[in-house]
Every structure is written in C-alpha cells, then in structure tokens.
Coordinates of C-alpha atoms and ligand atoms in Angstrom, one line a residue:
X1 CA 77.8 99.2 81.7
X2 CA 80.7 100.9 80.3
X3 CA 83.6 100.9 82.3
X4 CA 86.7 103.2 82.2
X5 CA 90.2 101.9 83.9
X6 CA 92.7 104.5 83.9
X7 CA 96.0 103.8 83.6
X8 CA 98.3 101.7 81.2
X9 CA 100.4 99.2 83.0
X10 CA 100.7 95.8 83.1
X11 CA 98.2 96.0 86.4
X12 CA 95.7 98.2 84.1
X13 CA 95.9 94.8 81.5
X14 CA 95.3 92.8 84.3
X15 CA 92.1 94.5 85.7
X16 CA 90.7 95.4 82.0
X17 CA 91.0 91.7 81.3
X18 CA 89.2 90.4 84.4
X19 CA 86.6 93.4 83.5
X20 CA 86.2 91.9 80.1
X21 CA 84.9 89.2 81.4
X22 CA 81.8 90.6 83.1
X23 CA 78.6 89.7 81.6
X24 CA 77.9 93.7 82.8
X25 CA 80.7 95.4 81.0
X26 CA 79.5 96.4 77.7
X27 CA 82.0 98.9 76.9
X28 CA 85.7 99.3 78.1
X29 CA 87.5 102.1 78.3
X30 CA 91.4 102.8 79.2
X31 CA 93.4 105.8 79.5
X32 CA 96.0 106.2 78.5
X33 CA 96.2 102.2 78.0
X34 CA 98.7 100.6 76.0
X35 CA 98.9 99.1 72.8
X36 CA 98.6 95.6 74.7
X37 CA 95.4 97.1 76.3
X38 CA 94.3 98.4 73.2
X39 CA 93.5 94.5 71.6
X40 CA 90.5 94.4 74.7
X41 CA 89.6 98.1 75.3
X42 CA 89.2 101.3 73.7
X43 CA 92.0 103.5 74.8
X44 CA 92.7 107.0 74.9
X45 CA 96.4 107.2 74.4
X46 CA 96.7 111.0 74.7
X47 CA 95.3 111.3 77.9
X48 CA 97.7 111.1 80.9
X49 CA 96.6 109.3 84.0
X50 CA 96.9 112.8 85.6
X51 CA 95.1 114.5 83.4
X52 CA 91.8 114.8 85.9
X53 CA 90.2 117.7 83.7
X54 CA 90.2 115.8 80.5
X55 CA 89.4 112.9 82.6
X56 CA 86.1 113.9 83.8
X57 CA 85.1 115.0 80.3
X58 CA 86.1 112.1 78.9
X59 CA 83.8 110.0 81.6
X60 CA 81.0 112.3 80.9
X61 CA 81.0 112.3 77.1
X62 CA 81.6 109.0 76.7
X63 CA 78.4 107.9 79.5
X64 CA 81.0 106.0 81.8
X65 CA 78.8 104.1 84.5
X66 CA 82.0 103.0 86.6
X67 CA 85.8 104.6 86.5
X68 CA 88.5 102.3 88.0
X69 CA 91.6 104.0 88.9
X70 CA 95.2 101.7 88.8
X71 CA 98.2 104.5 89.3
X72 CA 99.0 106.1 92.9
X73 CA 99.1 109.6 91.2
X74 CA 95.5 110.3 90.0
X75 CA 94.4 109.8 93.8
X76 CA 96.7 111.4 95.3
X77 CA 95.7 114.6 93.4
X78 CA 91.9 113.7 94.4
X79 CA 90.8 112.6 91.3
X80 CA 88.1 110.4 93.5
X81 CA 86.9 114.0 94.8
X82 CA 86.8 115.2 91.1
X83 CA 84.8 112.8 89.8
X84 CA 82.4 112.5 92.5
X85 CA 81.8 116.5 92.4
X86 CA 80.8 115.8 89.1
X87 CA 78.4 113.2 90.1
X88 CA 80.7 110.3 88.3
X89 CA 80.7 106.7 89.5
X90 CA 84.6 105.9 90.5
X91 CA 87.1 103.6 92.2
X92 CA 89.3 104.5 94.4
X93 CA 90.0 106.9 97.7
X94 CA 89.5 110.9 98.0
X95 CA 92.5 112.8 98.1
X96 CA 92.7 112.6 102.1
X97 CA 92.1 108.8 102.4
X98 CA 94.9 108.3 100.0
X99 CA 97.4 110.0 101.8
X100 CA 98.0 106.6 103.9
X101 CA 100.3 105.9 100.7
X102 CA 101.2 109.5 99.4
X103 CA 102.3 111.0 102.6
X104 CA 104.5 108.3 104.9
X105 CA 104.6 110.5 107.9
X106 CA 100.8 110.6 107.8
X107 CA 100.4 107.1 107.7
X108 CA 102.9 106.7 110.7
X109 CA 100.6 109.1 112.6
X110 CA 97.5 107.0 111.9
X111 CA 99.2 103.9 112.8
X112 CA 100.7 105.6 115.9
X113 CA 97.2 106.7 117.2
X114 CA 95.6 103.5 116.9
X115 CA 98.0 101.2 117.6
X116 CA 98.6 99.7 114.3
X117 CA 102.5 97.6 114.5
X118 CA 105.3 98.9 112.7
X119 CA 108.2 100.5 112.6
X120 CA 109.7 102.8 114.9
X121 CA 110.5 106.2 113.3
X122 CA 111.4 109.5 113.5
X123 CA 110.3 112.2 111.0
X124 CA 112.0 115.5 110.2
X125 CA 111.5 118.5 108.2
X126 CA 115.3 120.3 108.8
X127 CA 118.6 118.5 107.9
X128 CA 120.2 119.4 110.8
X129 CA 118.4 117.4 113.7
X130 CA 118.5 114.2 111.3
X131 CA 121.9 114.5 111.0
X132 CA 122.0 114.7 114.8
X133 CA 119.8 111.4 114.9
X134 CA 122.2 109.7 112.4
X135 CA 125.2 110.3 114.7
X136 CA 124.1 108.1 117.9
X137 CA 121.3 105.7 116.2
X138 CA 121.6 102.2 115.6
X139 CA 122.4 100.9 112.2
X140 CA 121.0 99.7 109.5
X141 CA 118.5 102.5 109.5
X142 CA 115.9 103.5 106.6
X143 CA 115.4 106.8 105.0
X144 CA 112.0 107.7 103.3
X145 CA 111.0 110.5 101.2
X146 CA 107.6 111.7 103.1
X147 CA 105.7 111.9 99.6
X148 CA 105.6 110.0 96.6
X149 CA 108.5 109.2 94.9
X150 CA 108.1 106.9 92.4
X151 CA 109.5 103.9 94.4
X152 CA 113.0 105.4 94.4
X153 CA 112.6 107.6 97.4
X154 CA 113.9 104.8 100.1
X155 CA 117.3 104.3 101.1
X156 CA 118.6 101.3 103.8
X157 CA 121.8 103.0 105.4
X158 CA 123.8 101.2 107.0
X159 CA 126.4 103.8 108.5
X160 CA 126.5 107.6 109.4
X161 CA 127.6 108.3 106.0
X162 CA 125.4 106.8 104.0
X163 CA 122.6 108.1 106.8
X164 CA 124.1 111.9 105.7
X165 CA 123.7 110.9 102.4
X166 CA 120.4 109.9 101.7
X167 CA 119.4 112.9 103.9
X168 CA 121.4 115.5 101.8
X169 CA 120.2 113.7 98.1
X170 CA 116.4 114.4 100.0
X171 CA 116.3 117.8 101.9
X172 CA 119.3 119.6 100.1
X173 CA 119.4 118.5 96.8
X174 CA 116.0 117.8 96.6
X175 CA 116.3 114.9 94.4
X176 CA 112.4 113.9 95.0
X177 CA 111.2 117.9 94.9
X178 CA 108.4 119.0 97.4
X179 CA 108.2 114.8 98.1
X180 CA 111.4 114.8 100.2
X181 CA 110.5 118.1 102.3
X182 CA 110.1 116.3 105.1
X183 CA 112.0 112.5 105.7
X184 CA 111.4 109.7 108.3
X185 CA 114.4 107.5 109.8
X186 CA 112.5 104.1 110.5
X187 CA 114.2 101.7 112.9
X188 CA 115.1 98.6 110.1
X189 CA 112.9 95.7 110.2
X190 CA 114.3 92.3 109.7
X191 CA 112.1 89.6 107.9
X192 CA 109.9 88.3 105.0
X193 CA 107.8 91.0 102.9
X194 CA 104.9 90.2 101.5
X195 CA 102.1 91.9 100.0
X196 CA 98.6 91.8 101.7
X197 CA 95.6 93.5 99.3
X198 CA 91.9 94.2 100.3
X199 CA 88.9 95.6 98.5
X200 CA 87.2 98.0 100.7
X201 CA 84.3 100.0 100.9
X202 CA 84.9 101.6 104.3
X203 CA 82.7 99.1 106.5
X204 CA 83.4 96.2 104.5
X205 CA 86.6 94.4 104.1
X206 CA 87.5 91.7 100.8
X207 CA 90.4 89.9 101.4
X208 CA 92.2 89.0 98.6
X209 CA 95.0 86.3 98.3
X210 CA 98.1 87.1 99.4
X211 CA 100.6 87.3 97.1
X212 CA 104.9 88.1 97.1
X213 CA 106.5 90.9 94.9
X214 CA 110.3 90.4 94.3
X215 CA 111.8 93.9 94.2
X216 CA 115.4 93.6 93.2
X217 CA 116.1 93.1 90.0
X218 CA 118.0 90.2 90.2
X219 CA 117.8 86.5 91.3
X220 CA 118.6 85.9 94.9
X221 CA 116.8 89.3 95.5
X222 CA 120.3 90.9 94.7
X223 CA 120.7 94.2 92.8
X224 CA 118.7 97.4 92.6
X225 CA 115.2 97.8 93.9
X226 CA 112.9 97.8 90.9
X227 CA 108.7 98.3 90.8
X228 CA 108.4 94.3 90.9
X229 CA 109.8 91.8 89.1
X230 CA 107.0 89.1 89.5
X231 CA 105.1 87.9 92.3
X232 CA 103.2 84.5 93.0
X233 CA 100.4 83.4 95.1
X234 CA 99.1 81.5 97.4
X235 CA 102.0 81.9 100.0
X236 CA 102.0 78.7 101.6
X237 CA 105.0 79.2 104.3
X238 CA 102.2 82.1 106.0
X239 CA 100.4 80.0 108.6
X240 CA 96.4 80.5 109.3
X241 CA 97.8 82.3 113.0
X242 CA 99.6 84.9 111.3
X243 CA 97.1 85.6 108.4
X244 CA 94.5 86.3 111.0
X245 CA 96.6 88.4 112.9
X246 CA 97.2 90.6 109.9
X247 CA 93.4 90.7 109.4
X248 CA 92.7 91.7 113.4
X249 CA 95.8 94.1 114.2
X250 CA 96.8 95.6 110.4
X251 CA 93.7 95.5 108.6
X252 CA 90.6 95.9 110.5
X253 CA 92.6 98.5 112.6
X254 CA 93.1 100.4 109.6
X255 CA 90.0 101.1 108.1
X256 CA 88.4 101.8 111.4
X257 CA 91.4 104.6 112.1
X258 CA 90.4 106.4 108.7
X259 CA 86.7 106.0 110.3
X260 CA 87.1 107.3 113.3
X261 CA 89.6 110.0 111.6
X262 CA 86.3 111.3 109.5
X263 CA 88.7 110.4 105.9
X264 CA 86.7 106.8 105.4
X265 CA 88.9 104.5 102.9
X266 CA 87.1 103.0 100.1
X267 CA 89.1 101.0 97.7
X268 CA 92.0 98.8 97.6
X269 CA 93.9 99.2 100.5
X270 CA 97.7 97.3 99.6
X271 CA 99.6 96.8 102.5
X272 CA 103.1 95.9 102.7
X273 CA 103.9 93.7 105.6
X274 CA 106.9 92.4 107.1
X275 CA 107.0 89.3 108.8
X276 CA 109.3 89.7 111.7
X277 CA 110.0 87.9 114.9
X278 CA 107.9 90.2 117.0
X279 CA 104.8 89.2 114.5
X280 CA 103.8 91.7 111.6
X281 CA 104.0 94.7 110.8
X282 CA 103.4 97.3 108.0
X283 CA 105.8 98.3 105.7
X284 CA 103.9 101.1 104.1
X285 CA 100.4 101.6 102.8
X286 CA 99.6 102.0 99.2
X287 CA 95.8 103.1 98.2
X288 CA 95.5 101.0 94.8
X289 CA 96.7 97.4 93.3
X290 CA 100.0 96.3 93.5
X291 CA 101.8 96.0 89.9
X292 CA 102.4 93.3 89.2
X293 CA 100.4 91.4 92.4
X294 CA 97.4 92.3 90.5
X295 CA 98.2 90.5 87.4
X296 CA 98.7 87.4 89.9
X297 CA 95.7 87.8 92.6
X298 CA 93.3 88.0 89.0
X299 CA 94.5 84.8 88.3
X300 CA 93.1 83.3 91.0
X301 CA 90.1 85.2 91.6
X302 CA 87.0 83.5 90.7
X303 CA 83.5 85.9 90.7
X304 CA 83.0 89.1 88.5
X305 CA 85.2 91.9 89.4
X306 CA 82.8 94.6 88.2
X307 CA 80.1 93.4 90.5
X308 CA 82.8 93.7 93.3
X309 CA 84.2 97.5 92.3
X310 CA 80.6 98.6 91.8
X311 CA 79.6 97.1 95.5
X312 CA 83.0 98.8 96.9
X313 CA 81.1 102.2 95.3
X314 CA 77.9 101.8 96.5
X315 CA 78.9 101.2 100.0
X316 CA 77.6 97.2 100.0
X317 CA 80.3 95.1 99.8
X318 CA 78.8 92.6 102.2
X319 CA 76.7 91.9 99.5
X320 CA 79.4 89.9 97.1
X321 CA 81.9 87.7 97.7
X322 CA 84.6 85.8 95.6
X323 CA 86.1 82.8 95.5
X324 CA 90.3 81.7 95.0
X325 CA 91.1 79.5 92.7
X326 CA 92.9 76.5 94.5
X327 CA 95.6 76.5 92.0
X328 CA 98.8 78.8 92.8
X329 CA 100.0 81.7 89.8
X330 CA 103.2 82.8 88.9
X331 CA 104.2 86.4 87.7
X332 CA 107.2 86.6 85.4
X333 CA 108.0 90.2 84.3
X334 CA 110.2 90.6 81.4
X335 CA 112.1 93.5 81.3
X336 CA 114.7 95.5 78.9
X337 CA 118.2 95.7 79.8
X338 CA 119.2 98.4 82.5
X339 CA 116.2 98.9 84.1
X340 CA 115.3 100.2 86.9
X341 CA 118.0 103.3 85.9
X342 CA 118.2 104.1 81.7
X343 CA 117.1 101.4 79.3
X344 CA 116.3 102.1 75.4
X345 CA 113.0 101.2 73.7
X346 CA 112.0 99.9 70.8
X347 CA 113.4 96.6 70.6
X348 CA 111.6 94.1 68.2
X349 CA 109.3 91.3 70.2
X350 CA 109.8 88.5 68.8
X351 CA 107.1 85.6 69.8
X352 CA 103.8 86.7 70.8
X353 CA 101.7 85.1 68.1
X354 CA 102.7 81.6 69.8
X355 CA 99.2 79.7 71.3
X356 CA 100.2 79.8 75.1
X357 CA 97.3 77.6 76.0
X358 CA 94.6 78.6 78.5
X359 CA 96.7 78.7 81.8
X360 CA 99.0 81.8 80.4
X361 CA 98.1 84.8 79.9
X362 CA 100.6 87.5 78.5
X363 CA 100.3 91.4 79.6
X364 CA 101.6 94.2 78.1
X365 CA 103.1 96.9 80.4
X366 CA 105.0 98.8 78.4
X367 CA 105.1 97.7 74.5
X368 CA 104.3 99.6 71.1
X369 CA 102.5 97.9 68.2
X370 CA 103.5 99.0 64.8
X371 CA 101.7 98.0 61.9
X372 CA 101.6 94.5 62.9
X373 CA 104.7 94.2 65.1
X374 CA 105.4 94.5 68.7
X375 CA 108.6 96.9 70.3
X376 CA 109.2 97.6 73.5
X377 CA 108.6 100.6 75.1
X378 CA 109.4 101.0 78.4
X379 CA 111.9 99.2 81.6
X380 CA 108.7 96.5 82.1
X381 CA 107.7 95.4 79.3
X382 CA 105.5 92.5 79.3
X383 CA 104.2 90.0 82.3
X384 CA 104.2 86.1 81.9
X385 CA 101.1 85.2 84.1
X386 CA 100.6 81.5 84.7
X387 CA 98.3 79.2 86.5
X388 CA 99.2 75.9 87.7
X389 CA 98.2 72.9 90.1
X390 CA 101.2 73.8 92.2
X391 CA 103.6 76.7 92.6
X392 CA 106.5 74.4 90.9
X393 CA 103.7 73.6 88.1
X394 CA 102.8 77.0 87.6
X395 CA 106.0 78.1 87.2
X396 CA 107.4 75.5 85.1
X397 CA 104.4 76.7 82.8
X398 CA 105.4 80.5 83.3
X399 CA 109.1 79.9 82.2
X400 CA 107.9 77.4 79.6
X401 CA 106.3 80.5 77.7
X402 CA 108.8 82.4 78.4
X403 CA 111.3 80.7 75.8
X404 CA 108.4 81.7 73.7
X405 CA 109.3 85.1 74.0
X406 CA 112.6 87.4 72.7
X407 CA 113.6 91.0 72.2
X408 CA 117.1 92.2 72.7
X409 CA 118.0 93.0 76.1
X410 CA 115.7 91.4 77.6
X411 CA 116.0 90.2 81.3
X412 CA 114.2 88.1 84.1
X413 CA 114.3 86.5 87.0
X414 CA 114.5 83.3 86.7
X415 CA 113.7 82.3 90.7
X416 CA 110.4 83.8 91.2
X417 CA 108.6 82.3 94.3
X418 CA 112.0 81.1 95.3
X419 CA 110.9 81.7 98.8
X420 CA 108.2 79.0 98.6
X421 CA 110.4 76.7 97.4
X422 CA 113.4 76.4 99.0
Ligands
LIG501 N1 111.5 99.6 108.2 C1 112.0 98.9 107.2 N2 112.8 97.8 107.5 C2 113.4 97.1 106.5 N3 113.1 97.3 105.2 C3 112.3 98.3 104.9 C4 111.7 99.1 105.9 N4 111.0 100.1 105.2 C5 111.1 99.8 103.9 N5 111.9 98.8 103.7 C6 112.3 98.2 102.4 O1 112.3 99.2 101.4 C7 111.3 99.0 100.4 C8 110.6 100.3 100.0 O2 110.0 100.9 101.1 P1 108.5 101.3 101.1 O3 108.1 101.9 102.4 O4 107.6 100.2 100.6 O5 108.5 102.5 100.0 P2 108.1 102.7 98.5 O6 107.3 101.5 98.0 O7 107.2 103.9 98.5 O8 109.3 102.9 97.8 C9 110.3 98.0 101.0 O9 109.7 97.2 100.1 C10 111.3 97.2 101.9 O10 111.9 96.2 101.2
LIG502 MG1 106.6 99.7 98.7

C-alpha cells in the first residue's frame, strides 16, 4: 500500500516511522516532510499542508491507498471532505467533526449539551459585555481565541486589566484575525494537565497511553507557553479510578455527542484534561496527534499502525487491537534559542551521526540537510525519543543522547517527567 502522511513535524517523523514499519506500506509519501523525513519517505517539500488542491492530485497521480493527516489546519479547511469527494482513502475528521478543536465555543456547546465536565465559560462576540464580565468575575480567569490560533490565542488573566487586555489584543486589534471574532472567558481550572489520545472510527474507541506534554519553555514549567517541550509516558501517579472515569464521562460521551449531533468523529480525538479536585475535566479538544505526545505514545505502541488507521477508515476498528510496551518513553525536544517568540535558523548540528543504540530514536521537526550536513530550521528542532525499563531509565538514556547532540543556541528542559518523579 502506498501511504501519504501530510505534514512535516516532528509528530509527522514519528507516525512515518511507525508506518515504515508495516509489512503493508510499500511506498511512503510526506508532504511537505522535512529533510529528517526525507531519509524514510518521499517527500514533497513544495506542497504546503494546506494546499488541499495540489493535495488531491498529488494522492491521485501518485495511486495513494491511505492519506494520514498530522496538522490541525488541513482538517479544519475539510481536507477529509476533499479527499473523500474524490473517492480518496484518508485519515482524519470532515471539516464539521473537526471543529471540536478549531472552534472552542463549539466544543463548549457540545460538551454543554451532553454533559461532558469542564469549565465554566462565557463566550462573546462584542468587546463591550466582556468587559462588563471582567469587571465583577472572579480572578484568575482565561481568555480563548474561538478559532485556531496557533497555540498562542490563550491568555490566564489574573486581574481586570490584564482581563481588558487580552480582550482588546483579540476583538480590537485582532491579533488572531477572523480566529478571535468571538472569545470565551472560562472559569480557571486548578490541577494536573495531561494529554489523553484515542483512535476512533466513530463506534469504536482505541485508547492509547496517556502521555504528559510540558508547555512552558522552561524547567519548573516556568516561562512562556510553547507547542511542547517533551512529554513521557506511562503516567503512573493517574490511578485505574480516574483513567476509567475519563474513558466513561470524557471520552465515550464525546463520540456519542458528535453521533447523535449527525457530524460522526473518525480519527484521533486528543483531549486535554485537567485533573482537578472535582475529578476531570477537558481542557480543549484537538482532532489529530499531539506534537510531540506522538513521538512518545509510538514508542510504546506495539501492533502495525497502518492496519489501525486503515481500520479507523473502514469503519472496523473493533477489528484490531494494540498492545503498550511495559517500558515508559521520554520526549526531549531540543530547541533553538528564543523560541516560542523570534529565533534564527540555520545553525550547524553538530552530532547526529553518533550510534544511539536501539532504545533512541532521534526526530527531526524542523532541520535542513545541506549537502551532507544538518542546520536548523525552525524554534523545534529535533526530538530525543527514548525507551527505558523505568521513567528514571528512560530518561537517563534520553539525556545521555542528548550530550550527543550541539548546535548554537540550543535549549532544553532538562526536568521532563518531573511530575512523575518528584
Ligand atoms: N480553564 C482553564 N483553567 C486553567 N488553565 C487552562 C484553562 N484553559 C486552558 N488552560 C491552560 O492554557 C493552555 C492552552 O489552552 P488550550 O485550551 O489547550 O488552547 P490551545 O492549545 O488551543 O492554545 C492549556 O494547556 C492550559 O495549560
Ligand atoms: Mg492545548
């Protein structure tokens, strides 16, 4: 079968890799891809992840059996309801399933009408009557950008003023464009985040392991919020109790809302949950892999991902299952000095040649390859994934590849899982 992932992330490396290894995957395909990608699969480095048009043609000239889709974009413009008109095999949501992560207020409503737990919140579409809200409201509060924003579009306020703010940078100055036309104020949540991921194919639901993202760029989880700076799995301090309540009242719920709403989810349904005293609830939906979870939860998953995705497609998921690796796996990402706001590119990687042995794997998320060198290009740049007979082991191994590694500027966190551990 020849197999297209689109994309070209760290995630993307992560799934094309785990594709690779089917027995059923003749071909690979990525586009865009990376240069990183580009040593596995066949990429397509002029065509954008949005590019639906060229990305139909390029599925149907090139006899694609099974299109994977890793970026929120693509689905949100329906590139699932492109492909299908066309009669191509894909991955992922429609347009209208996918709104549970492009369109926050939607995904409040559906959670609202079928009693899914979360936040409290109140959405707007007018500056003024938020800033009425923000006068007699309990602090901290958060402020979301209804659409997609590229992870920057959420703001904890902890006062009026920083409440007028984030409502002025959204609706006035339009920071986030059409994505900030409307806003929701969410009652603040206090707890442990983690990230809860599930194949689906709309009957069916594949749970995968949990796994923890660490957001702020720096250790302690201080600094700015950033796309992930490495994740881990199992999480050992999330008791069987809980785990099952997240199944019953987050998961289950969900895909049976998008049932019984006539816009049926297929895909990976990423939930970000917050484990608070009043038990869990959702953070947000997203309607694709985490980056960098995925680079994590392939580490441990044991079966052939292809036959899963192609089940999810055919509507018989029931009919596979996986299995988890026992041992835990540890996420590093490396990334280039001041990200998540301006960084420069191009820096010389020094390092990657080393033999990391079989229980790391490096991924490329955003590197360049000239002639037979490696530069970065982009704020992530590469992901240490490691596998280990413990957490501590596997990321002992993690760090210990790691000093393998060197380009100028470049920064980690050196406390990944710290959670876990302490
Ligand atoms: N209600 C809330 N209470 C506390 N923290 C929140 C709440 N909503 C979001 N956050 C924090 O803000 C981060 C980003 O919010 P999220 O809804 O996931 O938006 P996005 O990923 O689209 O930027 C979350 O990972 C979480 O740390
Ligand atoms: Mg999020």
């Amino acid at each position: 079968m020849k197999v297209l992932v689109i994309g070209g992330g760290g995630r993307e490396h992560a799934l094309c890799r785990k594709l690779k290894q089917s027995s059923k995957v003749s071909k690979l395909f990525a586009a865009p891809g990376n240069d990183g990608i580009a040593q596995i699969a066949q990429c397509a480095p002029d065509i954008k992840a949005t590019d639906i048009d060229k990305l139909v043609n390029f599925a149907r000239d090139n006899g694609i059996d099974l299109t994977v889709v890793g970026p929120d974009d693509p689905l949100a413009l329906g590139i699932v309801d492109h492909f299908r008109k066309k009669k191509l095999r894909v991955y992922g949501p429609t347009g209208s399933a996918a709104r549970l992560e492009s369109s926050k207020g939607f995904a409040k409503d559906v959670m609202r009408r079928h009693a899914i737990p979360t936040a409290g919140h109140k959405i707007y579409d007018k500056p003024g009557p938020a800033s009425e809200y923000l006068k007699n409201c309990d602090y901290p509060v958060v402020i979301k950008a209804d659409g997609l924003a590229a992870g920057k579009g959420v703001t904890i306020c902890h006062d009026v003023d920083e409440g007028e703010a984030a409502v002025k940078e959204m609706m006035i100055v339009k920071r986030f464009g059409e994505a900030g036309r409307r806003v929701l104020i969410e009652d603040f949540l206090q707890g442990e985040e983690i990230s809860v991921h599930a194949i689906t194919d709309g009957r069916t639901i594949l749970s995968l392991c949990l796994a923890q993202d660490h957001k702020r760029a720096l250790d302690g989880d201080k600094g700015e919020n950033t796309g992930g700076m490495g994740t881990y799995s199992p999480l050992p301090q999330v008791s069987e109790e809980v785990q099952d309540q997240i199944q019953d009242e987050i998961m289950v719920r969900t895909v049976h809302a998008m049932n019984r709403d006539e816009t049926p989810f297929s895909g990976t349904l990423f939930v970000g949950v917050m484990l608070t005293k009043l038990g869990p609830k959702v953070i947000e939906y997203n309607a694709r892999f985490g980056d960098p979870e995925t680079q994590t939860i392939m580490a441990r998953m044991q079966g052939d991902l292809f036959d899963v995705l192609w089940a999810a497609t055919e509507g018989n998921l029931d009919s596979v299952d996986v299995e988890w690796d026992p041992r835990a796996a540890v996420t590093v990402v490396l990334a280039s000095g001041g990200y998540p706001r301006e960084f420069e590119k191009g820096y010389k990687i020094h390092g990657l040649e080393n033999d990391f042995g079989p229980d790391v794997t490096i991924y490329h998320a955003g590197t360049k390859r000239v002639g037979g060198e490696w530069f970065t290009n982009g704020g992530r740049v590469l992901n240490v994934t490691a596998l280990g007979t413990d957490l501590v082991d596997a990321r002992k191994k993690a760090y210990a590849a790691i000093e393998k590694i060197r380009f100028d500027k470049m920064f980690y966190r050196k406390d990944i899982g710290w959670r876990a551990l302490k």
